XYZ file of C-alpha atoms in Angstrom:
622
model
C 109.817 206.825 -100.147
C 113.195 207.214 -101.703
C 113.408 208.842 -104.939
C 116.986 210.003 -104.576
C 119.510 208.399 -106.802
C 121.902 206.238 -105.016
C 124.990 205.670 -107.151
C 126.011 202.145 -107.620
C 129.676 202.771 -108.642
C 130.545 199.334 -110.026
C 127.424 199.458 -112.211
C 128.550 202.787 -113.643
C 131.822 201.074 -114.323
C 130.046 198.291 -116.115
C 128.304 200.984 -118.141
C 131.559 202.678 -118.866
C 133.119 199.528 -119.966
C 130.224 198.897 -122.310
C 130.515 202.327 -123.779
C 134.390 202.056 -124.078
C 134.023 198.905 -126.204
C 131.849 200.830 -128.517
C 134.163 203.744 -128.667
C 131.651 206.079 -126.928
C 131.526 209.706 -128.077
C 130.952 212.255 -125.453
C 127.783 214.438 -125.942
C 128.056 217.954 -127.411
C 128.702 220.161 -124.199
C 125.973 222.522 -125.578
C 123.460 219.724 -124.873
C 124.735 218.507 -121.578
C 124.124 219.360 -118.084
C 127.345 219.858 -116.160
C 126.001 218.896 -112.810
C 129.383 218.589 -111.135
C 130.721 222.141 -111.711
C 128.355 225.119 -110.932
C 131.178 227.440 -111.727
C 131.364 226.447 -115.376
C 129.059 229.510 -116.285
C 126.317 227.097 -117.245
C 122.605 227.666 -116.210
C 121.489 224.230 -114.950
C 117.865 225.053 -115.281
C 118.275 225.978 -119.066
C 120.259 222.968 -119.750
C 117.964 220.617 -117.933
C 115.042 222.069 -119.955
C 116.874 221.040 -123.011
C 117.532 217.437 -121.530
C 113.786 217.121 -120.259
C 112.573 217.814 -123.678
C 114.901 214.913 -124.982
C 113.892 212.573 -122.125
C 110.173 213.246 -122.648
C 110.539 212.416 -126.490
C 112.526 209.291 -125.666
C 110.289 208.257 -122.927
C 107.059 208.916 -124.943
C 105.630 211.146 -122.072
C 104.874 214.751 -122.699
C 106.507 217.369 -120.579
C 103.518 219.141 -119.023
C 105.541 221.904 -117.371
C 109.045 222.812 -116.849
C 111.095 221.185 -114.091
C 113.199 223.628 -111.952
C 116.724 222.629 -110.946
C 118.456 223.646 -107.752
C 122.280 223.140 -107.567
C 123.240 223.429 -103.856
C 126.447 223.393 -101.919
C 127.007 219.996 -100.323
C 125.876 220.975 -96.757
C 122.722 222.566 -98.164
C 122.025 219.740 -100.433
C 122.223 217.026 -97.504
C 120.186 219.135 -95.187
C 117.374 219.741 -97.732
C 117.314 215.942 -98.444
C 117.042 215.179 -94.819
C 114.035 217.564 -94.506
C 112.347 216.012 -97.545
C 113.009 212.440 -96.087
C 111.523 213.420 -92.743
C 108.472 214.717 -94.556
C 108.235 211.350 -96.270
C 108.715 209.402 -93.283
C 106.025 211.188 -91.406
C 103.578 210.514 -94.210
C 104.192 206.690 -94.311
C 104.690 206.122 -90.700
C 108.289 205.387 -91.038
C 109.176 207.509 -88.110
C 107.168 205.080 -85.907
C 108.743 201.764 -87.311
C 111.040 199.979 -85.117
C 112.998 197.471 -87.153
C 115.622 196.570 -84.490
C 113.890 193.395 -83.142
C 113.420 191.912 -86.750
C 117.030 192.895 -87.587
C 118.533 191.534 -84.474
C 116.455 188.234 -84.532
C 117.474 187.362 -88.029
C 121.071 188.225 -87.599
C 121.207 191.277 -89.899
C 122.763 193.370 -87.177
C 124.554 192.315 -83.945
C 122.745 193.012 -80.650
C 123.781 196.172 -78.980
C 126.703 195.649 -76.691
C 128.105 192.759 -78.763
C 131.931 192.399 -79.422
C 133.366 194.489 -82.172
C 133.999 191.541 -84.516
C 130.307 190.797 -84.419
C 129.673 193.479 -87.136
C 127.450 196.457 -87.100
C 125.356 196.590 -83.876
C 121.804 197.734 -83.719
C 122.796 200.938 -81.913
C 124.987 201.850 -84.622
C 122.695 201.423 -87.705
C 121.345 205.022 -87.721
C 124.727 206.395 -87.865
C 125.877 204.036 -90.530
C 122.762 204.634 -92.657
C 123.251 208.469 -92.489
C 126.943 207.902 -93.580
C 125.947 205.853 -96.438
C 123.347 208.266 -97.681
C 125.780 211.283 -97.421
C 128.229 209.349 -99.488
C 125.968 207.884 -102.087
C 123.294 210.616 -102.733
C 124.059 212.322 -106.104
C 120.683 213.999 -106.830
C 117.003 213.716 -106.050
C 113.574 214.886 -107.186
C 111.513 216.531 -104.433
C 107.857 215.483 -105.192
C 106.659 218.208 -102.682
C 108.324 221.074 -104.362
C 108.324 219.578 -107.791
C 111.902 220.364 -108.597
C 115.123 218.572 -108.812
C 118.067 219.087 -106.557
C 121.833 218.408 -107.511
C 124.819 218.801 -105.387
C 127.547 221.326 -106.552
C 130.183 218.450 -106.323
C 129.295 214.909 -107.448
C 130.216 212.368 -104.825
C 133.271 210.370 -105.729
C 131.083 207.323 -105.781
C 129.716 208.660 -109.206
C 132.955 209.327 -110.787
C 135.518 207.443 -108.877
C 135.588 204.336 -111.158
C 134.539 206.035 -114.298
C 136.817 206.815 -117.364
C 137.197 210.513 -117.231
C 135.863 210.888 -120.828
C 132.610 209.278 -119.683
C 132.018 211.490 -116.593
C 130.028 213.885 -118.804
C 127.611 211.130 -120.049
C 127.368 209.681 -116.547
C 126.405 212.831 -114.983
C 123.912 213.403 -117.770
C 122.518 209.837 -117.073
C 121.999 210.967 -113.353
C 120.164 213.927 -114.305
C 117.978 212.010 -117.064
C 117.078 209.690 -114.168
C 115.800 212.498 -111.893
C 113.977 214.134 -114.950
C 112.123 210.882 -115.345
C 110.812 211.117 -111.772
C 109.543 214.502 -112.569
C 107.683 213.011 -115.626
C 106.451 210.167 -113.356
C 105.021 213.060 -111.008
C 103.361 214.820 -113.908
C 101.768 211.499 -115.387
C 101.421 209.010 -112.674
C 101.790 210.893 -109.425
C 103.385 209.491 -106.311
C 100.342 209.241 -104.172
C 100.053 205.321 -104.596
C 103.608 205.148 -103.169
C 103.049 207.692 -100.482
C 100.034 205.835 -99.040
C 101.761 202.715 -98.541
C 103.260 201.919 -95.218
C 106.961 202.078 -94.720
C 109.181 198.987 -94.561
C 106.705 196.698 -96.264
C 107.030 194.559 -99.212
C 104.335 196.542 -101.141
C 106.193 199.791 -100.540
C 109.446 198.362 -101.641
C 108.081 196.713 -104.836
C 106.109 199.852 -105.679
C 109.255 202.053 -105.190
C 111.062 199.627 -107.480
C 108.491 200.396 -110.343
C 109.500 204.202 -110.089
C 113.191 203.568 -109.806
C 113.235 200.714 -112.394
C 111.509 203.105 -114.910
C 113.714 205.920 -114.151
C 116.766 203.714 -114.540
C 115.386 202.564 -117.866
C 114.761 206.019 -119.090
C 118.285 207.108 -118.150
C 119.857 204.105 -119.858
C 117.968 204.615 -123.181
C 119.007 208.265 -123.125
C 122.786 207.331 -122.403
C 122.695 204.713 -125.156
C 121.289 207.386 -127.581
C 124.090 209.811 -126.436
C 126.756 207.280 -126.864
C 125.755 205.948 -130.293
C 124.822 202.518 -129.071
C 121.681 200.607 -129.997
C 119.451 200.925 -126.769
C 118.465 197.239 -127.023
C 121.989 196.086 -126.706
C 122.847 198.293 -123.991
C 119.947 197.113 -121.964
C 120.580 193.473 -122.528
C 124.303 193.953 -121.633
C 123.179 195.948 -118.508
C 120.708 193.424 -117.377
C 123.365 190.667 -117.674
C 125.735 192.806 -115.565
C 123.129 193.182 -112.901
C 122.816 189.429 -112.484
C 119.056 189.647 -112.582
C 118.239 192.129 -110.005
C 121.429 192.338 -107.882
C 124.123 195.089 -108.118
C 126.988 196.176 -106.168
C 127.974 199.687 -104.992
C 131.256 201.361 -104.018
C 132.211 203.662 -101.337
C 133.668 202.903 -97.852
C 130.413 203.783 -95.949
C 128.318 201.510 -98.230
C 130.968 198.554 -98.046
C 130.993 198.835 -94.303
C 127.134 198.878 -93.831
C 125.328 195.771 -92.898
C 124.194 193.741 -96.017
C 120.517 194.331 -95.107
C 121.092 197.969 -95.449
C 123.004 197.762 -98.774
C 120.530 195.363 -100.185
C 117.365 197.310 -99.428
C 118.910 200.453 -100.788
C 120.136 199.047 -104.002
C 117.276 196.592 -104.640
C 114.602 198.929 -105.998
C 117.188 200.158 -108.686
C 118.382 196.899 -109.859
C 115.293 194.696 -109.385
C 112.981 197.565 -110.764
C 115.334 197.869 -113.879
C 115.256 194.142 -114.478
C 111.520 194.007 -114.554
C 111.316 197.175 -116.583
C 113.711 195.914 -119.197
C 111.937 192.594 -119.572
C 108.533 194.617 -120.243
C 110.197 197.161 -122.514
C 111.745 194.389 -124.594
C 108.399 192.842 -124.965
C 106.019 195.685 -125.606
C 107.912 198.993 -125.347
C 107.056 201.944 -123.219
C 103.190 201.152 -123.074
C 104.047 197.913 -120.985
C 106.316 199.913 -118.646
C 103.529 202.466 -118.187
C 101.241 199.529 -117.109
C 103.531 198.866 -114.229
C 102.379 202.037 -112.427
C 98.687 200.890 -112.369
C 99.705 197.270 -111.743
C 102.912 197.164 -109.545
C 104.354 193.816 -108.592
C 102.961 192.271 -105.432
C 106.258 190.473 -104.369
C 109.890 190.825 -104.473
C 109.867 187.435 -106.315
C 107.888 189.114 -109.031
C 110.549 191.658 -109.482
C 113.415 189.358 -109.550
C 111.533 186.832 -111.866
C 109.589 188.769 -114.420
C 108.053 185.599 -115.666
C 106.219 185.395 -112.305
C 104.993 188.840 -112.544
C 103.448 188.440 -116.075
C 101.858 185.103 -115.029
C 100.657 186.681 -111.703
C 102.185 184.249 -109.632
C 101.317 185.417 -106.039
C 102.714 184.477 -102.720
C 101.443 181.401 -100.914
C 99.784 182.483 -97.750
C 101.439 181.673 -94.600
C 99.927 182.327 -91.215
C 101.938 183.986 -88.438
C 102.874 181.628 -85.829
C 101.295 181.736 -82.464
C 102.800 183.462 -79.335
C 104.457 181.106 -76.960
C 103.028 180.692 -73.624
C 104.419 183.387 -71.281
C 105.445 185.759 -73.992
C 104.294 188.694 -75.932
C 104.548 189.411 -79.625
C 107.104 192.022 -80.608
C 107.124 191.927 -84.454
C 105.739 189.882 -87.316
C 105.561 189.931 -91.079
C 107.146 188.375 -94.069
C 110.789 188.632 -95.207
C 110.162 188.004 -98.880
C 112.689 186.594 -101.387
C 115.145 189.748 -100.846
C 115.107 189.234 -97.006
C 115.502 185.486 -97.420
C 118.421 186.150 -99.633
C 119.839 188.618 -97.162
C 119.758 185.851 -94.415
C 121.565 183.485 -96.699
C 124.335 186.039 -97.352
C 125.906 184.859 -94.055
C 126.276 181.386 -95.777
C 128.921 182.536 -98.342
C 129.110 184.160 -101.765
C 126.148 186.465 -102.874
C 125.366 184.404 -106.003
C 125.095 181.276 -103.722
C 122.608 183.274 -101.465
C 120.606 184.464 -104.517
C 120.401 180.905 -105.862
C 119.293 179.630 -102.482
C 116.405 182.053 -102.306
C 115.166 181.252 -105.762
C 111.996 179.260 -105.521
C 110.760 181.398 -102.463
C 106.864 180.965 -102.491
C 105.838 182.555 -99.248
C 106.878 183.003 -95.520
C 105.808 184.449 -92.280
C 107.675 185.062 -88.961
C 106.812 185.895 -85.482
C 109.225 187.449 -83.026
C 108.336 187.408 -79.306
C 109.760 188.048 -75.906
C 109.002 186.954 -72.316
C 106.951 189.469 -70.380
C 109.291 192.095 -68.859
C 112.229 191.013 -70.840
C 113.905 192.135 -74.259
C 115.405 188.613 -75.024
C 113.865 187.460 -78.359
C 112.587 184.268 -79.678
C 112.176 183.826 -83.515
C 109.728 181.433 -85.381
C 110.016 181.562 -89.159
C 107.939 179.448 -91.511
C 108.872 179.449 -95.170
C 107.422 177.502 -98.201
C 109.072 176.854 -101.571
C 108.012 176.275 -105.292
C 109.364 172.699 -105.098
C 110.882 170.185 -102.536
C 114.266 170.856 -104.295
C 114.131 174.478 -103.669
C 113.286 173.773 -100.185
C 116.236 171.298 -99.583
C 118.655 173.800 -101.113
C 117.436 176.557 -98.795
C 117.691 174.147 -95.745
C 121.296 173.326 -96.508
C 122.253 176.976 -96.795
C 120.325 178.311 -93.928
C 121.758 175.503 -91.727
C 125.119 177.048 -92.384
C 123.827 180.348 -91.047
C 122.178 178.976 -87.993
C 124.998 176.856 -87.105
C 127.962 179.413 -87.439
C 126.671 182.870 -88.778
C 124.273 184.166 -86.117
C 125.764 186.014 -83.101
C 124.510 185.592 -79.617
C 124.086 188.861 -77.935
C 124.812 189.985 -74.417
C 121.953 190.468 -71.814
C 121.050 193.980 -72.117
C 118.206 195.578 -69.978
C 117.310 198.461 -72.672
C 118.165 196.751 -76.063
C 116.737 193.790 -77.869
C 119.014 190.613 -77.730
C 118.767 187.062 -78.733
C 120.660 184.059 -77.199
C 120.496 180.303 -77.272
C 120.433 177.691 -80.259
C 118.851 178.034 -83.786
C 117.768 175.157 -85.719
C 115.840 174.403 -89.063
C 113.686 171.414 -90.111
C 112.021 170.656 -93.565
C 108.880 168.651 -94.424
C 107.926 168.707 -97.947
C 108.028 172.207 -99.372
C 108.106 173.726 -96.001
C 111.063 174.760 -94.002
C 110.783 176.082 -90.352
C 113.595 178.071 -88.614
C 113.591 178.866 -84.892
C 115.974 180.766 -82.716
C 116.188 180.748 -78.939
C 113.688 177.908 -78.544
C 114.383 174.963 -76.465
C 114.386 171.388 -78.406
C 111.460 170.278 -76.524
C 109.502 173.233 -77.217
C 110.338 173.116 -80.991
C 109.370 169.390 -81.102
C 105.959 170.275 -79.523
C 105.351 173.154 -81.932
C 106.492 171.775 -85.274
C 103.307 170.009 -86.178
C 101.444 173.351 -85.590
C 104.037 175.332 -87.567
C 103.833 173.041 -90.482
C 100.092 173.605 -90.701
C 100.470 177.367 -91.210
C 101.137 177.139 -95.013
C 97.879 177.726 -97.028
C 96.976 176.642 -100.486
C 98.621 178.124 -103.541
C 96.438 181.050 -104.848
C 95.253 180.909 -108.489
C 97.545 182.857 -110.784
C 96.180 186.449 -111.635
C 98.141 187.842 -114.657
C 97.973 191.703 -114.149
C 98.453 192.581 -117.838
C 96.284 189.899 -119.317
C 97.838 187.085 -121.443
C 101.469 188.033 -122.091
C 104.591 186.251 -123.153
C 107.930 187.855 -122.393
C 110.254 188.396 -125.307
C 113.744 186.815 -125.135
C 116.946 188.549 -125.316
C 117.823 189.557 -128.941
C 120.266 187.000 -130.464
C 122.588 189.221 -132.431
C 124.869 186.320 -133.333
C 126.240 182.964 -132.246
C 129.087 180.439 -132.474
C 128.046 177.835 -134.914
C 128.752 174.050 -134.651
C 131.738 174.411 -137.035
C 133.153 177.068 -134.731
C 132.625 180.067 -136.969
C 130.408 183.002 -135.861
C 127.134 183.612 -137.623
C 124.904 186.616 -137.462
C 121.656 186.821 -139.320
C 120.825 190.452 -138.399
C 124.341 191.515 -139.650
C 124.634 189.026 -142.651
C 127.822 187.595 -141.321
C 129.703 184.304 -141.579
C 133.154 184.573 -139.980
C 135.498 181.582 -139.680
C 137.430 181.552 -136.352
C 141.212 181.702 -136.874
C 143.076 178.403 -136.255
C 144.000 177.763 -132.676
C 141.452 180.498 -131.531
C 138.283 180.162 -129.431
C 135.247 182.316 -130.232
C 133.008 183.790 -127.658
C 129.691 185.462 -128.924
C 128.662 188.417 -126.594
C 131.019 187.628 -123.742
C 129.521 188.609 -120.405
C 132.896 189.788 -119.133
C 132.901 192.460 -121.868
C 129.312 193.917 -122.264
C 128.775 195.352 -125.703
C 131.174 193.272 -127.548
C 129.379 191.112 -130.018
C 132.195 188.620 -130.756
C 135.636 187.966 -129.335
C 138.244 185.473 -130.391
C 141.346 184.736 -128.293
C 144.317 182.553 -128.034
C 146.301 182.036 -124.807
C 149.889 181.401 -125.586
C 151.171 183.268 -127.306
C 148.562 185.759 -126.497
C 146.420 187.194 -129.362
C 142.872 188.301 -129.384
C 140.319 190.228 -131.562
C 137.020 191.710 -130.805
C 133.930 193.229 -132.954
C 131.259 195.746 -132.091
C 129.077 198.164 -133.686
C 128.568 201.852 -133.278
C 125.038 203.114 -134.084
C 126.130 206.536 -135.481
C 127.198 207.358 -139.017
C 130.789 206.702 -139.791
C 133.189 209.715 -139.854
C 136.836 210.397 -139.287
C 135.981 212.436 -136.050
C 134.044 209.256 -134.861
C 137.044 207.130 -135.450
C 139.386 209.321 -133.656
C 137.056 209.642 -130.598
C 136.919 205.894 -130.492
C 140.607 205.780 -130.670
C 141.083 207.992 -127.677
C 138.717 206.040 -125.695
C 140.594 202.807 -126.302
C 143.979 204.477 -125.861
C 142.819 205.846 -122.404
C 142.125 202.261 -121.160
C 145.692 201.136 -121.793
C 148.560 201.764 -119.350
C 151.577 203.591 -120.617
C 150.511 203.339 -124.391
C 152.894 204.609 -127.148
C 151.110 205.693 -130.458
C 153.053 204.355 -133.331
C 150.736 204.860 -136.207
C 147.381 206.014 -137.594
C 145.927 206.184 -140.941
C 143.395 205.004 -143.471
C 142.673 201.192 -143.845
C 140.610 199.225 -146.394
C 138.752 196.289 -144.863
C 136.559 194.071 -147.091
C 136.200 196.792 -149.569
C 135.209 199.560 -147.106
C 137.591 202.362 -146.398
C 138.048 203.400 -142.747
C 140.612 204.359 -140.283
C 142.947 202.683 -137.778
C 145.379 203.522 -134.912
C 148.177 201.294 -133.603
C 149.724 201.349 -130.099
C 152.371 199.539 -128.443
C 151.626 198.614 -124.924
C 154.316 196.667 -123.059
C 154.950 193.783 -125.424
C 151.811 193.909 -127.293
C 150.534 195.748 -130.318
C 147.011 197.025 -130.029
C 145.220 198.086 -133.137
C 141.836 199.734 -133.153
C 139.911 199.957 -136.548
C 136.727 201.782 -137.393
C 135.105 201.056 -140.644
C 131.787 202.060 -142.381
C 128.926 199.561 -141.947
C 125.421 199.828 -143.558
C 126.488 201.977 -146.387
C 128.052 204.436 -143.869
C 124.916 204.858 -141.703
C 126.855 202.939 -138.931
C 130.289 201.685 -138.159
C 131.923 198.578 -137.289
C 134.638 198.619 -134.597
C 137.431 196.087 -134.161
C 140.321 195.962 -131.760
C 143.227 193.495 -132.360
C 145.938 192.681 -129.615
C 148.904 190.513 -130.267
C 152.414 189.764 -129.013
C 153.936 188.075 -132.148
C 154.267 190.071 -135.369
C 153.306 186.773 -137.254
C 149.799 186.880 -135.738
C 148.995 190.230 -137.363
C 148.247 188.743 -140.922
C 146.294 185.899 -139.269
C 144.106 188.411 -137.490
C 143.823 190.644 -140.695
C 142.537 187.634 -142.577
C 139.847 187.250 -139.938
C 138.795 190.863 -140.257
C 138.398 190.505 -143.995
C 135.344 188.042 -143.206
C 133.342 191.123 -141.881
C 132.127 192.210 -145.283
C 129.073 194.158 -144.342
C 126.063 194.464 -146.578
C 124.133 197.745 -146.726
C 120.823 195.832 -146.838
C 121.602 193.679 -143.694
C 118.564 193.182 -141.551
C 120.188 195.142 -138.643
C 120.941 198.215 -140.797
C 118.630 201.146 -140.298
C 115.832 201.503 -142.753
């Protein structure tokens, strides 16, 4: 059970980007937890108590008792975490699990004794995993002691790629995440998770419920702190996660085998993806329901529509043991494991798409009596023949060039010999280190191992997921239209308009032209307009530029609303940031213009005049 917080650095960078485009405002230090500096004269427990009350209110879960906070030196923090992990491992049986045969057979790690260019070898995994955790762990909640632990110094994986002005909010997000684990302990308990065997799909899926809920609670709190509408931040973050996948940062994590990275990060990303889908549909009550009805497969996490419909895995029987061999390991890889196999075929997005449509699988790993040379039999079934054919093409790339034969080794598991894959209908069989004649003989038997598709069993009753909120769109005439904001904004001649561009999370509209370069963007702050808000927004925008020179700042009137603007010169461009009242001053519109030619300034100013906001627009607070 891992309730520690692993810091996905590039994900924080995405949140920082989102916040920057909205002119994020750092929370008042009196209400923040300075988890990265214990010498600041701040009582972490007192500040955590204030934050816990805020999280409980936002999460709609009552705080039943205070949550003690311990700030440890780095060495003490790591040692305490290892002791807690050892206690969890003993409860779940993880200390008795041996994943080496599975990881070697599927090519997740190289057999011990392989050449250095073969990647991380099986006998190096423990050391690599320890290094990853030391590098990535930035806090954890101890369910045995019922208290939260923070390191005196945040790992660089937390703050390395984050705008300095956002380090405070990011650290507060971290603490909010762990405080949500405390609320989970008080309301749902961890017994369901503790009882599940280690290294199983059920364990991984249930852990994703706990981590996804904590990620969601932290994000909602972060949005409130930054003055951003939570719904927009959640949707932008979900797009950035690419439906359940995220990347991390740090030398140890980047050098770890993909199977280790994916399993560590999956509960956070996929759990958040499912939690966002349910929160968007029915708020916190539906998220609460996940604890009583956790997903049954990784596919349900990655595809929330399968979760709410109750689409279960198609049963696949474990292949029989070849004559003269003994069973070493058996089980199911699931969609995550299948995707990890396909990572050897190329780009991560290709692997993700290749695993889409997974419906069920089972594998058997065996070895001759008295030998540690492995044989693999893997039977997969798919939602459609098209899905099966796509998987076959990708897995063939892996078996023909991605898997490494290991040297003969008397004490370590190894695998040698050819691998092949065949398809019949929706079933794809993959074998490794099995002679062609033996494969031909066993194929008919392997094809019969797939059972009938089970009936759907919706865990939450009849439910239709809500789609993402459409704030605005580019209309057939090329203009931007937004019913929530009561806007109709023509696009400047020669420009293209992009609504909610994925490369810039949080921006509602971007217009741009290539040569000569000119661009404009539009976003919304969910805080009341003020001069202080405008200046903080300007500071954020200025910090993102390289060698900016401030050339002007003052009041501006836009579409009848009096706001504030700052102008910078950056290389050969002028960059103007404007903040003006919206919703009668209850919120604020934020614009940024960037152009090389002075003649483009009046063109972009005319574009801005179309953003006449009405105080009674549907999106305005009531």
